Amino acid sequence: GNSVTQMEGPVTLSEEAFLTINCTYTATGYPSLFWYVQYPGEGLQLLLKATKADDKGSNKGFEATYRKETTSFHLEKGSVQVSDSAVYFCALSDLTGGFKTIFGAGTRLFVKA
Amino acid sequence: NAGVTQTPKFQVLKTGQSMTLQCAQDMNHNSMYWYRQDPGMGLRLIYYSASEGTTDKGEVPNGYNVSRLNKREFSLRLESAAPSQTSVYFCASSERRGDEQFFGPGTRLTVL
């Protein structure tokens, strides 16, 4: 079945550091891929998405490229801020899975001033 | 435009008590979902509703019931609460299943 694997956290960075959070997936079809962010005490919100191979999703300085050859959708940001401290979830939905959305376990990011 | 709203925000129950978590969305979405979030377990789908009048079990439905009252509202009921149901519960909605989901702020439930 479909699955999402993302790097375990927590990830601790200093302000202005480069961020990468790895995400790989398994799917039998051609899934849509998402990154969601959850700030403390809140629900998840969509950060970015990509619906086909080689698409790049971007928002608020974050980027992720849909790589079908490596089945990956790694999240990157060139310079993190304290306000980026949150939990990040990679997710997919796929026709062959009945469009069920599969979430990764989440990666907690701490950014120090 | 409030998006997805949930009530209550916090609740403490004793084992065996019942309660209903309310959820409403104002985006005219067809699909609605209930998840629970536990430390180290990520998000787990309890029930979902693809459209008004339909509901289906998710990954962890035992101990829960749902009602899709109309297109806007999707409630989750615990008939006889157990300590294992202590969790944070999120309601979400999307235009169609598989689309971007919009989440409510969550209900933090403690069962003693």
PDB file of C-alpha atoms in Angstrom:
ATOM      1  CA  GLY A   1       0.000   0.000   0.000  1.00  0.00           C
ATOM      2  CA  ASN A   2       0.871   3.655  -0.121  1.00  0.00           C
ATOM      3  CA  SER A   3       3.154   5.085   2.547  1.00  0.00           C
ATOM      4  CA  VAL A   4       5.140   8.171   3.497  1.00  0.00           C
ATOM      5  CA  THR A   5       8.437   8.174   5.381  1.00  0.00           C
ATOM      6  CA  GLN A   6       9.972  11.353   6.704  1.00  0.00           C
ATOM      7  CA  MET A   7      13.074  11.990   8.742  1.00  0.00           C
ATOM      8  CA  GLU A   8      12.773  11.713  12.466  1.00  0.00           C
ATOM      9  CA  GLY A   9      13.141  14.793  14.560  1.00  0.00           C
ATOM     10  CA  PRO A  10      13.569  16.885  16.350  1.00  0.00           C
ATOM     11  CA  VAL A  11      15.686  19.008  14.057  1.00  0.00           C
ATOM     12  CA  THR A  12      17.389  21.912  15.834  1.00  0.00           C
ATOM     13  CA  LEU A  13      18.880  24.757  13.806  1.00  0.00           C
ATOM     14  CA  SER A  14      20.166  28.232  14.427  1.00  0.00           C
ATOM     15  CA  GLU A  15      18.411  31.172  12.818  1.00  0.00           C
ATOM     16  CA  GLU A  16      19.432  31.713   9.168  1.00  0.00           C
ATOM     17  CA  ALA A  17      20.583  28.101   8.753  1.00  0.00           C
ATOM     18  CA  PHE A  18      19.614  25.989   5.744  1.00  0.00           C
ATOM     19  CA  LEU A  19      16.806  23.502   6.303  1.00  0.00           C
ATOM     20  CA  THR A  20      16.183  20.153   4.667  1.00  0.00           C
ATOM     21  CA  ILE A  21      13.522  17.731   5.860  1.00  0.00           C
ATOM     22  CA  ASN A  22      13.567  14.500   3.901  1.00  0.00           C
ATOM     23  CA  CYS A  23      10.405  12.794   2.689  1.00  0.00           C
ATOM     24  CA  THR A  24      10.127   9.666   0.559  1.00  0.00           C
ATOM     25  CA  TYR A  25       7.003   7.890  -0.531  1.00  0.00           C
ATOM     26  CA  THR A  26       5.685   4.618  -1.859  1.00  0.00           C
ATOM     27  CA  ALA A  27       2.716   4.698  -4.213  1.00  0.00           C
ATOM     28  CA  THR A  28       1.509   2.496  -7.040  1.00  0.00           C
ATOM     29  CA  GLY A  29       0.057   5.368  -9.045  1.00  0.00           C
ATOM     30  CA  TYR A  30       0.903   9.020  -9.588  1.00  0.00           C
ATOM     31  CA  PRO A  31       0.205  10.712  -6.274  1.00  0.00           C
ATOM     32  CA  SER A  32      -0.225  14.330  -5.368  1.00  0.00           C
ATOM     33  CA  LEU A  33       2.269  15.358  -2.695  1.00  0.00           C
ATOM     34  CA  PHE A  34       1.830  17.853   0.127  1.00  0.00           C
ATOM     35  CA  TRP A  35       3.697  19.485   2.974  1.00  0.00           C
ATOM     36  CA  TYR A  36       1.612  20.635   5.926  1.00  0.00           C
ATOM     37  CA  VAL A  37       2.833  22.686   8.905  1.00  0.00           C
ATOM     38  CA  GLN A  38       1.473  22.625  12.443  1.00  0.00           C
ATOM     39  CA  TYR A  39       2.353  25.528  14.737  1.00  0.00           C
ATOM     40  CA  PRO A  40       2.079  24.994  18.494  1.00  0.00           C
ATOM     41  CA  GLY A  41      -1.506  24.663  19.667  1.00  0.00           C
ATOM     42  CA  GLU A  42      -2.973  24.828  16.162  1.00  0.00           C
ATOM     43  CA  GLY A  43      -4.293  22.533  13.469  1.00  0.00           C
ATOM     44  CA  LEU A  44      -2.354  21.608  10.353  1.00  0.00           C
ATOM     45  CA  GLN A  45      -2.283  23.986   7.416  1.00  0.00           C
ATOM     46  CA  LEU A  46      -1.098  23.410   3.885  1.00  0.00           C
ATOM     47  CA  LEU A  47       2.394  24.767   3.236  1.00  0.00           C
ATOM     48  CA  LEU A  48       2.856  23.670  -0.376  1.00  0.00           C
ATOM     49  CA  LYS A  49       1.913  20.956  -2.821  1.00  0.00           C
ATOM     50  CA  ALA A  50       2.873  19.387  -6.159  1.00  0.00           C
ATOM     51  CA  THR A  51       0.631  17.298  -8.361  1.00  0.00           C
ATOM     52  CA  LYS A  52       2.963  15.828 -10.985  1.00  0.00           C
ATOM     53  CA  ALA A  53       6.569  14.812 -11.496  1.00  0.00           C
ATOM     54  CA  ASP A  54       9.152  17.637 -11.587  1.00  0.00           C
ATOM     55  CA  ASP A  55       6.659  20.166 -10.226  1.00  0.00           C
ATOM     56  CA  LYS A  56       8.072  22.483  -7.584  1.00  0.00           C
ATOM     57  CA  GLY A  57       5.805  23.684  -4.820  1.00  0.00           C
ATOM     58  CA  SER A  58       6.796  26.841  -2.980  1.00  0.00           C
ATOM     59  CA  ASN A  59       5.430  29.091  -0.251  1.00  0.00           C
ATOM     60  CA  LYS A  60       6.858  31.415   2.439  1.00  0.00           C
ATOM     61  CA  GLY A  61      10.435  30.655   1.299  1.00  0.00           C
ATOM     62  CA  PHE A  62       9.922  26.883   1.513  1.00  0.00           C
ATOM     63  CA  GLU A  63      10.327  24.704  -1.577  1.00  0.00           C
ATOM     64  CA  ALA A  64       9.903  21.038  -2.472  1.00  0.00           C
ATOM     65  CA  THR A  65      10.340  19.299  -5.839  1.00  0.00           C
ATOM     66  CA  TYR A  66       8.375  16.188  -6.836  1.00  0.00           C
ATOM     67  CA  ARG A  67      11.064  13.670  -7.833  1.00  0.00           C
ATOM     68  CA  LYS A  68       9.504  10.557  -9.305  1.00  0.00           C
ATOM     69  CA  GLU A  69      12.826   8.866 -10.041  1.00  0.00           C
ATOM     70  CA  THR A  70      13.796   8.955  -6.361  1.00  0.00           C
ATOM     71  CA  THR A  71      10.199   8.936  -5.001  1.00  0.00           C
ATOM     72  CA  SER A  72      11.046  11.954  -2.883  1.00  0.00           C
ATOM     73  CA  PHE A  73       9.584  15.331  -1.938  1.00  0.00           C
ATOM     74  CA  HIS A  74      12.180  16.925   0.344  1.00  0.00           C
ATOM     75  CA  LEU A  75      11.318  20.227   2.024  1.00  0.00           C
ATOM     76  CA  GLU A  76      13.964  22.988   1.907  1.00  0.00           C
ATOM     77  CA  LYS A  77      14.353  26.566   3.072  1.00  0.00           C
ATOM     78  CA  GLY A  78      17.438  28.666   2.565  1.00  0.00           C
ATOM     79  CA  SER A  79      17.309  30.659   5.811  1.00  0.00           C
ATOM     80  CA  VAL A  80      15.066  29.618   8.696  1.00  0.00           C
ATOM     81  CA  GLN A  81      13.598  31.958  11.269  1.00  0.00           C
ATOM     82  CA  VAL A  82      12.537  31.372  14.867  1.00  0.00           C
ATOM     83  CA  SER A  83       8.941  31.669  13.660  1.00  0.00           C
ATOM     84  CA  ASP A  84       9.437  28.527  11.501  1.00  0.00           C
ATOM     85  CA  SER A  85       9.570  26.390  14.633  1.00  0.00           C
ATOM     86  CA  ALA A  86       6.738  23.898  14.121  1.00  0.00           C
ATOM     87  CA  VAL A  87       5.975  20.303  13.156  1.00  0.00           C
ATOM     88  CA  TYR A  88       6.112  19.537   9.422  1.00  0.00           C
ATOM     89  CA  PHE A  89       4.099  16.706   7.843  1.00  0.00           C
ATOM     90  CA  CYS A  90       4.658  15.196   4.417  1.00  0.00           C
ATOM     91  CA  ALA A  91       1.557  13.635   2.836  1.00  0.00           C
ATOM     92  CA  LEU A  92       0.305  12.029  -0.359  1.00  0.00           C
ATOM     93  CA  SER A  93      -2.991  11.195  -1.991  1.00  0.00           C
ATOM     94  CA  ASP A  94      -3.328   8.766  -4.853  1.00  0.00           C
ATOM     95  CA  LEU A  95      -6.109   7.493  -7.106  1.00  0.00           C
ATOM     96  CA  THR A  96      -5.066   3.880  -6.576  1.00  0.00           C
ATOM     97  CA  GLY A  97      -5.480   4.400  -2.835  1.00  0.00           C
ATOM     98  CA  GLY A  98      -8.978   5.769  -3.346  1.00  0.00           C
ATOM     99  CA  PHE A  99      -7.563   9.261  -2.886  1.00  0.00           C
ATOM    100  CA  LYS A 100      -7.008   8.529   0.770  1.00  0.00           C
ATOM    101  CA  THR A 101      -4.499  11.012   2.209  1.00  0.00           C
ATOM    102  CA  ILE A 102      -1.519   9.343   3.899  1.00  0.00           C
ATOM    103  CA  PHE A 103       0.425  11.484   6.375  1.00  0.00           C
ATOM    104  CA  GLY A 104       3.994  10.973   7.505  1.00  0.00           C
ATOM    105  CA  ALA A 105       4.767  10.890  11.214  1.00  0.00           C
ATOM    106  CA  GLY A 106       5.837  14.539  11.323  1.00  0.00           C
ATOM    107  CA  THR A 107       9.203  16.218  11.943  1.00  0.00           C
ATOM    108  CA  ARG A 108       9.544  18.762  14.715  1.00  0.00           C
ATOM    109  CA  LEU A 109      11.765  21.754  13.931  1.00  0.00           C
ATOM    110  CA  PHE A 110      13.258  24.015  16.595  1.00  0.00           C
ATOM    111  CA  VAL A 111      14.966  27.204  15.458  1.00  0.00           C
ATOM    112  CA  LYS A 112      17.183  28.989  17.991  1.00  0.00           C
ATOM    113  CA  ALA A 113      17.807  32.733  17.921  1.00  0.00           C
TER     114      ALA A 113
ATOM    115  CA  ASN B   1     -15.021  33.205   6.605  1.00  0.00           C
ATOM    116  CA  ALA B   2     -14.235  31.062   9.666  1.00  0.00           C
ATOM    117  CA  GLY B   3     -13.000  27.968   7.791  1.00  0.00           C
ATOM    118  CA  VAL B   4     -13.296  24.881  10.013  1.00  0.00           C
ATOM    119  CA  THR B   5     -14.529  25.368  13.559  1.00  0.00           C
ATOM    120  CA  GLN B   6     -14.537  22.828  16.379  1.00  0.00           C
ATOM    121  CA  THR B   7     -16.157  22.804  19.788  1.00  0.00           C
ATOM    122  CA  PRO B   8     -15.202  22.410  22.543  1.00  0.00           C
ATOM    123  CA  LYS B   9     -11.499  23.347  22.637  1.00  0.00           C
ATOM    124  CA  PHE B  10     -10.856  21.384  25.819  1.00  0.00           C
ATOM    125  CA  GLN B  11     -12.787  18.645  27.609  1.00  0.00           C
ATOM    126  CA  VAL B  12     -12.193  16.401  30.589  1.00  0.00           C
ATOM    127  CA  LEU B  13     -14.327  13.269  30.925  1.00  0.00           C
ATOM    128  CA  LYS B  14     -14.511  10.427  33.373  1.00  0.00           C
ATOM    129  CA  THR B  15     -14.301   6.864  32.099  1.00  0.00           C
ATOM    130  CA  GLY B  16     -17.676   5.756  30.791  1.00  0.00           C
ATOM    131  CA  GLN B  17     -19.056   9.220  30.111  1.00  0.00           C
ATOM    132  CA  SER B  18     -20.232  10.179  26.645  1.00  0.00           C
ATOM    133  CA  MET B  19     -19.758  13.312  24.622  1.00  0.00           C
ATOM    134  CA  THR B  20     -20.039  14.710  21.107  1.00  0.00           C
ATOM    135  CA  LEU B  21     -17.369  16.768  19.385  1.00  0.00           C
ATOM    136  CA  GLN B  22     -18.810  19.258  16.952  1.00  0.00           C
ATOM    137  CA  CYS B  23     -17.287  20.374  13.658  1.00  0.00           C
ATOM    138  CA  ALA B  24     -18.524  22.786  11.016  1.00  0.00           C
ATOM    139  CA  GLN B  25     -17.048  24.204   7.804  1.00  0.00           C
ATOM    140  CA  ASP B  26     -18.199  27.161   5.749  1.00  0.00           C
ATOM    141  CA  MET B  27     -16.270  26.441   2.538  1.00  0.00           C
ATOM    142  CA  ASN B  28     -18.979  24.302   0.893  1.00  0.00           C
ATOM    143  CA  HIS B  29     -16.636  21.309   0.918  1.00  0.00           C
ATOM    144  CA  ASN B  30     -17.913  17.847   0.089  1.00  0.00           C
ATOM    145  CA  SER B  31     -15.480  15.770   2.168  1.00  0.00           C
ATOM    146  CA  MET B  32     -14.950  15.923   5.914  1.00  0.00           C
ATOM    147  CA  TYR B  33     -12.655  13.982   8.249  1.00  0.00           C
ATOM    148  CA  TRP B  34     -11.992  13.239  11.885  1.00  0.00           C
ATOM    149  CA  TYR B  35      -8.414  12.517  13.030  1.00  0.00           C
ATOM    150  CA  ARG B  36      -6.757  11.895  16.328  1.00  0.00           C
ATOM    151  CA  GLN B  37      -3.195  12.979  17.057  1.00  0.00           C
ATOM    152  CA  ASP B  38      -1.135  11.238  19.698  1.00  0.00           C
ATOM    153  CA  PRO B  39       2.537  11.754  20.570  1.00  0.00           C
ATOM    154  CA  GLY B  40       4.737   9.660  18.307  1.00  0.00           C
ATOM    155  CA  MET B  41       1.747   8.370  16.314  1.00  0.00           C
ATOM    156  CA  GLY B  42       1.201  11.162  13.840  1.00  0.00           C
ATOM    157  CA  LEU B  43      -2.321  11.670  12.525  1.00  0.00           C
ATOM    158  CA  ARG B  44      -4.697   8.726  12.397  1.00  0.00           C
ATOM    159  CA  LEU B  45      -7.986   8.844  10.526  1.00  0.00           C
ATOM    160  CA  ILE B  46     -11.011   7.870  12.605  1.00  0.00           C
ATOM    161  CA  TYR B  47     -13.867   8.415  10.140  1.00  0.00           C
ATOM    162  CA  TYR B  48     -14.450  10.354   6.993  1.00  0.00           C
ATOM    163  CA  SER B  49     -17.412  11.478   4.942  1.00  0.00           C
ATOM    164  CA  ALA B  50     -16.996  11.798   1.188  1.00  0.00           C
ATOM    165  CA  SER B  51     -20.266  13.654   0.814  1.00  0.00           C
ATOM    166  CA  GLU B  52     -23.414  14.560   2.673  1.00  0.00           C
ATOM    167  CA  GLY B  53     -25.190  11.424   3.844  1.00  0.00           C
ATOM    168  CA  THR B  54     -22.210   9.083   3.612  1.00  0.00           C
ATOM    169  CA  THR B  55     -19.668   8.044   6.217  1.00  0.00           C
ATOM    170  CA  ASP B  56     -16.871   5.459   6.200  1.00  0.00           C
ATOM    171  CA  LYS B  57     -14.487   4.022   8.743  1.00  0.00           C
ATOM    172  CA  GLY B  58     -10.887   5.078   8.797  1.00  0.00           C
ATOM    173  CA  GLU B  59      -7.874   3.543  10.481  1.00  0.00           C
ATOM    174  CA  VAL B  60      -9.063   3.659  14.117  1.00  0.00           C
ATOM    175  CA  PRO B  61     -12.911   3.751  14.268  1.00  0.00           C
ATOM    176  CA  ASN B  62     -13.499   1.562  17.326  1.00  0.00           C
ATOM    177  CA  GLY B  63     -15.204   3.406  20.173  1.00  0.00           C
ATOM    178  CA  TYR B  64     -16.433   6.236  17.957  1.00  0.00           C
ATOM    179  CA  ASN B  65     -19.507   7.096  15.899  1.00  0.00           C
ATOM    180  CA  VAL B  66     -20.051   9.943  13.481  1.00  0.00           C
ATOM    181  CA  SER B  67     -22.918  11.857  11.939  1.00  0.00           C
ATOM    182  CA  ARG B  68     -22.801  13.954   8.794  1.00  0.00           C
ATOM    183  CA  LEU B  69     -25.727  16.128   9.755  1.00  0.00           C
ATOM    184  CA  ASN B  70     -25.653  18.212   6.575  1.00  0.00           C
ATOM    185  CA  LYS B  71     -22.998  19.457   4.188  1.00  0.00           C
ATOM    186  CA  ARG B  72     -21.544  21.829   6.803  1.00  0.00           C
ATOM    187  CA  GLU B  73     -21.485  19.704   9.944  1.00  0.00           C
ATOM    188  CA  PHE B  74     -19.736  16.475  10.911  1.00  0.00           C
ATOM    189  CA  SER B  75     -19.881  15.352  14.529  1.00  0.00           C
ATOM    190  CA  LEU B  76     -17.886  12.711  16.399  1.00  0.00           C
ATOM    191  CA  ARG B  77     -19.422  10.873  19.330  1.00  0.00           C
ATOM    192  CA  LEU B  78     -17.748   8.911  22.089  1.00  0.00           C
ATOM    193  CA  GLU B  79     -20.441   6.680  23.630  1.00  0.00           C
ATOM    194  CA  SER B  80     -18.408   5.397  26.573  1.00  0.00           C
ATOM    195  CA  ALA B  81     -15.104   7.206  26.931  1.00  0.00           C
ATOM    196  CA  ALA B  82     -11.949   5.283  27.841  1.00  0.00           C
ATOM    197  CA  PRO B  83      -8.520   6.578  28.945  1.00  0.00           C
ATOM    198  CA  SER B  84      -7.102   5.308  25.615  1.00  0.00           C
ATOM    199  CA  GLN B  85      -9.208   7.976  23.903  1.00  0.00           C
ATOM    200  CA  THR B  86      -7.227  10.762  25.562  1.00  0.00           C
ATOM    201  CA  SER B  87      -5.919  12.637  22.548  1.00  0.00           C
ATOM    202  CA  VAL B  88      -6.148  15.763  20.441  1.00  0.00           C
ATOM    203  CA  TYR B  89      -8.947  15.491  17.882  1.00  0.00           C
ATOM    204  CA  PHE B  90      -8.896  17.369  14.591  1.00  0.00           C
ATOM    205  CA  CYS B  91     -11.672  17.854  12.107  1.00  0.00           C
ATOM    206  CA  ALA B  92     -10.770  18.659   8.508  1.00  0.00           C
ATOM    207  CA  SER B  93     -12.521  19.269   5.216  1.00  0.00           C
ATOM    208  CA  SER B  94     -11.644  19.275   1.521  1.00  0.00           C
ATOM    209  CA  GLU B  95     -13.402  19.997  -1.748  1.00  0.00           C
ATOM    210  CA  ARG B  96     -13.016  16.341  -2.739  1.00  0.00           C
ATOM    211  CA  ARG B  97     -11.236  13.411  -1.206  1.00  0.00           C
ATOM    212  CA  GLY B  98      -7.511  13.686  -1.924  1.00  0.00           C
ATOM    213  CA  ASP B  99      -7.515  17.466  -2.250  1.00  0.00           C
ATOM    214  CA  GLU B 100      -5.811  19.864   0.125  1.00  0.00           C
ATOM    215  CA  GLN B 101      -7.371  19.550   3.577  1.00  0.00           C
ATOM    216  CA  PHE B 102      -8.321  22.435   5.839  1.00  0.00           C
ATOM    217  CA  PHE B 103      -8.032  21.700   9.544  1.00  0.00           C
ATOM    218  CA  GLY B 104      -9.833  23.012  12.584  1.00  0.00           C
ATOM    219  CA  PRO B 105      -7.974  24.163  15.712  1.00  0.00           C
ATOM    220  CA  GLY B 106      -8.489  20.851  17.522  1.00  0.00           C
ATOM    221  CA  THR B 107     -10.154  19.564  20.684  1.00  0.00           C
ATOM    222  CA  ARG B 108      -7.911  18.420  23.504  1.00  0.00           C
ATOM    223  CA  LEU B 109      -9.706  15.579  25.299  1.00  0.00           C
ATOM    224  CA  THR B 110      -8.617  13.973  28.545  1.00  0.00           C
ATOM    225  CA  VAL B 111     -10.351  10.862  29.861  1.00  0.00           C
ATOM    226  CA  LEU B 112      -9.660  10.094  33.509  1.00  0.00           C
TER     227      LEU B 112
END
